[in-house]
Tab-separated table of C-alpha atoms in Angstrom:
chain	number	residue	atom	x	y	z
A	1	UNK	CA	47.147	-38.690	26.721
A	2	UNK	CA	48.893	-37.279	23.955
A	3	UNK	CA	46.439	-38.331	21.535
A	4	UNK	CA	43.291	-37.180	23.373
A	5	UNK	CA	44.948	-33.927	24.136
A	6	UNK	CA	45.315	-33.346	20.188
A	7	UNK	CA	42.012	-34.326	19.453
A	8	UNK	CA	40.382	-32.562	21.848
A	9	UNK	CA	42.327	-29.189	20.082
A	10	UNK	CA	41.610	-30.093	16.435
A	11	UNK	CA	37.413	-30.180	17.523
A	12	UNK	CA	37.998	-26.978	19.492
A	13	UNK	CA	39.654	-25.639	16.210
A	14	UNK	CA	37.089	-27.123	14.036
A	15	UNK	CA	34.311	-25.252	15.885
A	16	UNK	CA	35.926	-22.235	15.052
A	17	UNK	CA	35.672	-22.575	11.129
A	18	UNK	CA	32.199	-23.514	11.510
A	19	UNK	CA	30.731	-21.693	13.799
A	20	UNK	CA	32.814	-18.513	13.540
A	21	UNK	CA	32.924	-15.691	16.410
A	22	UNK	CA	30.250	-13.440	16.431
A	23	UNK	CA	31.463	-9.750	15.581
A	24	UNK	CA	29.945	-6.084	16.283
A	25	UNK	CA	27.954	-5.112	12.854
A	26	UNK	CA	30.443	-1.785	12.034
A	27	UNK	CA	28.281	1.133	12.082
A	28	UNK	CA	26.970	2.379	8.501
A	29	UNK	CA	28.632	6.038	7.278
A	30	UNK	CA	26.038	8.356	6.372
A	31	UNK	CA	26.155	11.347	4.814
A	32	UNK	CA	22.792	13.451	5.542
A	33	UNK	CA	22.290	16.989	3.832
A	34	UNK	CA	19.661	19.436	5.044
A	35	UNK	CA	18.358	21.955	2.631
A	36	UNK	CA	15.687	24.707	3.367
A	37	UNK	CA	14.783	27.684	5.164
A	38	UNK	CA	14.691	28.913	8.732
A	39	UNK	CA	13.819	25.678	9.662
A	40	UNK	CA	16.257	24.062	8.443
A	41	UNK	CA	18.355	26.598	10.239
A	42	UNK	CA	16.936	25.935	12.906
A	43	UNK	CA	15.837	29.729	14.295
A	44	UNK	CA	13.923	29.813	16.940
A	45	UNK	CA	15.294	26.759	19.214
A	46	UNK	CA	17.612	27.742	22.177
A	47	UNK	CA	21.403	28.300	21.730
A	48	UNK	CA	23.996	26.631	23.390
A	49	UNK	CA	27.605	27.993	22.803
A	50	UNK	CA	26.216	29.963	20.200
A	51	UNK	CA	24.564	26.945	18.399
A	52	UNK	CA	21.314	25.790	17.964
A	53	UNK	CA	21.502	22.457	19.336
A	54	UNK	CA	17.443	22.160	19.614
A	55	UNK	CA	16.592	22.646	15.566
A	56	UNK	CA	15.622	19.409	13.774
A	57	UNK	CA	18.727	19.153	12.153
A	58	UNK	CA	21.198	18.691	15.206
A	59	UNK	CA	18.432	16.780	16.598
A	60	UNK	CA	17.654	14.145	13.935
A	61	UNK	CA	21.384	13.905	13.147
A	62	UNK	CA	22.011	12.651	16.826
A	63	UNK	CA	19.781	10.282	16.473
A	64	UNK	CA	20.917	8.559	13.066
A	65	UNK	CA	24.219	8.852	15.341
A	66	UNK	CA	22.886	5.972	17.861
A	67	UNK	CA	23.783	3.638	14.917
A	68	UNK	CA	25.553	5.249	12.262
A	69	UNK	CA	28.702	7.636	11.662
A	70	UNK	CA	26.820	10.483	10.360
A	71	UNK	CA	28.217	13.393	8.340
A	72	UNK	CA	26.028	16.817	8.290
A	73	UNK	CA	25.899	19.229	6.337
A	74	UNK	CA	23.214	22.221	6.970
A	75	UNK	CA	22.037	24.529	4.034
A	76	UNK	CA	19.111	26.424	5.816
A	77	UNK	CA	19.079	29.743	4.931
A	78	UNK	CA	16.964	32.210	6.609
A	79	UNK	CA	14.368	33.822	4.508
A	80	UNK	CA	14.684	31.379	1.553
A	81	UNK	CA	11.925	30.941	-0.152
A	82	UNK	CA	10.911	27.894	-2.626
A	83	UNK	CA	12.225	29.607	-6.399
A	84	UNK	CA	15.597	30.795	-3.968
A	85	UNK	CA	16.016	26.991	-3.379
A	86	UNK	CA	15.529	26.095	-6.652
A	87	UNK	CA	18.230	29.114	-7.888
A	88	UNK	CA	20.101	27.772	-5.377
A	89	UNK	CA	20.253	24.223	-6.546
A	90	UNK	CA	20.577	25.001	-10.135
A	91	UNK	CA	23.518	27.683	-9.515
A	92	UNK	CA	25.667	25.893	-7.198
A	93	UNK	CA	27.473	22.795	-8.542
A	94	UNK	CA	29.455	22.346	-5.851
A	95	UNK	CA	26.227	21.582	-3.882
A	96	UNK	CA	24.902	19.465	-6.323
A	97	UNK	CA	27.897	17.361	-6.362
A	98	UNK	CA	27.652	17.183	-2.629
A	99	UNK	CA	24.307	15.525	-2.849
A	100	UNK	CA	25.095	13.017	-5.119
A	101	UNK	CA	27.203	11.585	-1.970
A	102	UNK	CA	24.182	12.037	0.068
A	103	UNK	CA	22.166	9.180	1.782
A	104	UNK	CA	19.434	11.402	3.708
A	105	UNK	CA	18.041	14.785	2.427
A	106	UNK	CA	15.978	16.480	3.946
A	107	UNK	CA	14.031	19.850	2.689
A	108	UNK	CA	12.002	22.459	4.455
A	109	UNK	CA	10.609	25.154	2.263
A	110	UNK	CA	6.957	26.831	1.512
A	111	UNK	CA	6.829	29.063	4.914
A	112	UNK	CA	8.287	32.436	3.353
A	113	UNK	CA	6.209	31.927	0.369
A	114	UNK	CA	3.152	32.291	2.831
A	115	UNK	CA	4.681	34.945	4.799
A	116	UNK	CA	5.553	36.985	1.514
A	117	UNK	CA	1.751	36.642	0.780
A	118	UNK	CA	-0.052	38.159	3.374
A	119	UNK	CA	2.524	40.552	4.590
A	120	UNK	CA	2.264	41.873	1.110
A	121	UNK	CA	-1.280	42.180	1.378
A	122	UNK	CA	-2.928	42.512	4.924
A	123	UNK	CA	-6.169	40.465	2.842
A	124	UNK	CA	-5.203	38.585	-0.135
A	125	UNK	CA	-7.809	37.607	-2.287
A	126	UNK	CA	-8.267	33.674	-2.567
A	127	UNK	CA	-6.860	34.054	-6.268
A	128	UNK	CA	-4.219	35.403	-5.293
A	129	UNK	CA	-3.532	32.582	-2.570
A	130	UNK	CA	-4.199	30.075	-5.475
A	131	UNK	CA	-1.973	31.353	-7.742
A	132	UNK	CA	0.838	32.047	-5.181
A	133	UNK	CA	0.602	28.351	-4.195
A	134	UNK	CA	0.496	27.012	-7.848
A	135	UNK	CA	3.949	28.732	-8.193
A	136	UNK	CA	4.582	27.067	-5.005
A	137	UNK	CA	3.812	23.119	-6.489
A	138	UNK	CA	5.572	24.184	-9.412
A	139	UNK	CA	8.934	25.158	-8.154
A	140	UNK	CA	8.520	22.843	-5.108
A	141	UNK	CA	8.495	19.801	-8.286
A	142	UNK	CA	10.962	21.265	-9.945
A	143	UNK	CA	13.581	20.850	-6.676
A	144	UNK	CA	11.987	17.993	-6.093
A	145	UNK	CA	12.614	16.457	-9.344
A	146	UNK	CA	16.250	18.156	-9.310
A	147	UNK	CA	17.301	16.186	-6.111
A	148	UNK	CA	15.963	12.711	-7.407
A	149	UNK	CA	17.757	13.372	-10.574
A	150	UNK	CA	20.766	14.188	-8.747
A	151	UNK	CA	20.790	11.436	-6.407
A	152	UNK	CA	18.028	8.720	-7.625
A	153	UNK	CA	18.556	6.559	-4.262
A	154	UNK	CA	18.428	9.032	-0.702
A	155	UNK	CA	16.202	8.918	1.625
A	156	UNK	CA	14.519	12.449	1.307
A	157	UNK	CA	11.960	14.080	3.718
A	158	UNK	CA	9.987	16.333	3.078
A	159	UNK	CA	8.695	18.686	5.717
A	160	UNK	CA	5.522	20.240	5.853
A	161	UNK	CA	3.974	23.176	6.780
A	162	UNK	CA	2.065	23.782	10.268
A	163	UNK	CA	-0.159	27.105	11.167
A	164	UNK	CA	1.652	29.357	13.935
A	165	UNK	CA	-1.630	31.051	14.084
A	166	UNK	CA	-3.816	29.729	17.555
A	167	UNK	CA	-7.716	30.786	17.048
A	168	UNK	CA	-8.288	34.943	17.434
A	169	UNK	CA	-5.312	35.311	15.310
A	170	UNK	CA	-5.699	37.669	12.649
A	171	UNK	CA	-3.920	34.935	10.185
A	172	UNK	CA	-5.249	32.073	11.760
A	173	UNK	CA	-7.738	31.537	8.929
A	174	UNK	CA	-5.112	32.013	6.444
A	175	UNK	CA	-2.733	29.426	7.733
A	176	UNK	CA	-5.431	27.145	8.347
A	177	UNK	CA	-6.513	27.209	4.551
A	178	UNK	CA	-2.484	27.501	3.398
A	179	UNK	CA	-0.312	24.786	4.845
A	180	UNK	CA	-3.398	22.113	4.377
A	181	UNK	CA	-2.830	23.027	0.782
A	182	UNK	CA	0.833	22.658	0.868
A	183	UNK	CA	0.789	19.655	2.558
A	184	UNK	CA	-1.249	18.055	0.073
A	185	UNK	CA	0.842	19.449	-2.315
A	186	UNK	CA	3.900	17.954	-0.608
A	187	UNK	CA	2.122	14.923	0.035
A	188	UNK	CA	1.626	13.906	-3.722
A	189	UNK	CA	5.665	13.729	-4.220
A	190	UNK	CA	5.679	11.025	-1.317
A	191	UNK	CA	6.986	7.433	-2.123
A	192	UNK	CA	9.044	4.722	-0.593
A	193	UNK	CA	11.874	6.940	-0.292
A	194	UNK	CA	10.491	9.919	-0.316
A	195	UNK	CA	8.961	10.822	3.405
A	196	UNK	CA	6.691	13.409	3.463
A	197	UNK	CA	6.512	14.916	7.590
A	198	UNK	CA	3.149	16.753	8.054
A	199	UNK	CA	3.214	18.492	11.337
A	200	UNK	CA	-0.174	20.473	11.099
A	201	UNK	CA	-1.860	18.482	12.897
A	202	UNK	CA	0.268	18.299	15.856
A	203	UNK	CA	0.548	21.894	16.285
A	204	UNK	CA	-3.529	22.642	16.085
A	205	UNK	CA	-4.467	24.384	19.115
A	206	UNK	CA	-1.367	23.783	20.648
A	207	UNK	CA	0.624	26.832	18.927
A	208	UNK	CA	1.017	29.070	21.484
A	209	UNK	CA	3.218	26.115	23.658
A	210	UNK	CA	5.199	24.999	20.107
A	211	UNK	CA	5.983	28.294	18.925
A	212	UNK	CA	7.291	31.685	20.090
A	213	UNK	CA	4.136	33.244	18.402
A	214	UNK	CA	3.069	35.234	21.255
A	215	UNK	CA	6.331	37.308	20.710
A	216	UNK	CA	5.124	37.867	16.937
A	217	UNK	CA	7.620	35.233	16.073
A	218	UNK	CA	6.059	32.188	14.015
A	219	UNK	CA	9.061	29.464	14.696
A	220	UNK	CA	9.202	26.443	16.820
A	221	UNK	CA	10.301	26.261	19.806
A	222	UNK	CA	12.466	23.469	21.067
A	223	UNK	CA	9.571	21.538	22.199
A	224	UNK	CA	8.073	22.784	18.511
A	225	UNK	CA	11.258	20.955	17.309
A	226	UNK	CA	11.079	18.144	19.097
A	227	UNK	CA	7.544	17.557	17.943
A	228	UNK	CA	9.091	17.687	13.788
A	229	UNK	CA	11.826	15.241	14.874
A	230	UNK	CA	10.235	12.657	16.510
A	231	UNK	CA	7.851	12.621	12.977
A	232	UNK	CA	11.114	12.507	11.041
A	233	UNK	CA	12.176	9.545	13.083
A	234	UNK	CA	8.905	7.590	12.721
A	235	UNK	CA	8.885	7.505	9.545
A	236	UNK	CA	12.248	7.032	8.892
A	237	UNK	CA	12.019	4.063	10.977
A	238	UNK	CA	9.238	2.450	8.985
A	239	UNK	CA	11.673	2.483	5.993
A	240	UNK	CA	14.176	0.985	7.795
């Protein structure tokens, strides 16, 4: 009895060394930094306790949360447009260092640039569109090309540009010939890590319901914001 009891324990044991208890996969720590404009900020979504909860960066960070410890940090500044981000970058070091940590940037810039455009002109000339968006490219590459130097291996997305404008709008034309442009702009910096989010097309004739535009105000709304996160999280996934 004696014997069959200990031989019984020593295969019992045995198992254990070779077919070892499966364990919980811990959950990854990620550090994601947002940089960008009102977007980014997330103006225009609804406020809870004073917070806007319903912007794309609250909302994308929950859900890298479902499998990840996630640490945010949110540099949307209102108004800023794509040479402020690159001043910003190249004056702050303390930022810079910050991204080096990063695993997931993400950048939202090019709307002010439009908005300076025709609010500085009621009609701008198409050469003066051109030019105003080859400034655009240029310092959109240049922060581009900052960040990858900075950190060569993050995930970054890069969001596009969609037209507030619905059809009858004075600038509907205008935004329909401007964030096409941008986006393809955008688009060219795209690679395996590098996501580029185009939400024109999702907004097209659906701008009145995704933005506050009828109140003169060209932001998403939370549904607006819903609509750029669940792009972010497609793609995202397909890197995964």
């Amino acid at each position: 009895m004696g014997r069959k009891f200990l031989l019984t324990a020593f295969l019992i044991l045995g198992s254990f060394f070779m077919y070892p208890p499966a364990t919980a996969e811990s959950p990854k720590q990620l550090t994601y930094i947002a940089l960008g404009d009102s977007l980014t900020a997330g103006l225009g979504s609804s406020e809870e306790n004073y917070l806007r909860i319903h912007g794309f960066v609250p909302q994308f960070t929950k859900y890298l949360r479902k499998d990840n410890t996630v640490k945010v940090e949110n540099y949307g500044i209102p108004g800023l447009t794509s040479t402020g981000l690159l001043a910003l970058l190249s004056g702050d070091e303390g930022l810079r260092n910050r991204l080096k940590t990063a695993n997931i940037i993400s950048i939202s810039i090019g709307g002010n640039n439009f908005l300076q455009t025709v609010r500085s002109q009621p009609d701008p000339e198409e050469e003066q569109l051109d030019f105003n968006m080859q400034l655009l490219e240029t310092s959109l590459k240049e922060t581009y090309g900052m960040v990858r130097e900075i950190n060569p291996t993050a995930t970054i997305l890069l969001i596009g540009l969609y037209n507030p404008y619905p059809s009858g709008h004075p600038l509907h034309q205008l935004g329909k010939e401007y964030a096409p442009k941008f986006n393809a702009a955008v688009k060219k910096l795209a690679s395996e890590s590098t996501l580029f989010i185009d939400p024109y097309q999702e907004f097209v004739n659906k701008e009145v319901d995704l933005t506050h535009i009828e109140k003169d105000d060209i932001h998403p709304n939370d549904q607006g914001y819903r609509v750029i996160v669940a792009l972010m999280k497609k793609a995202y996934e397909e890197t995964q």
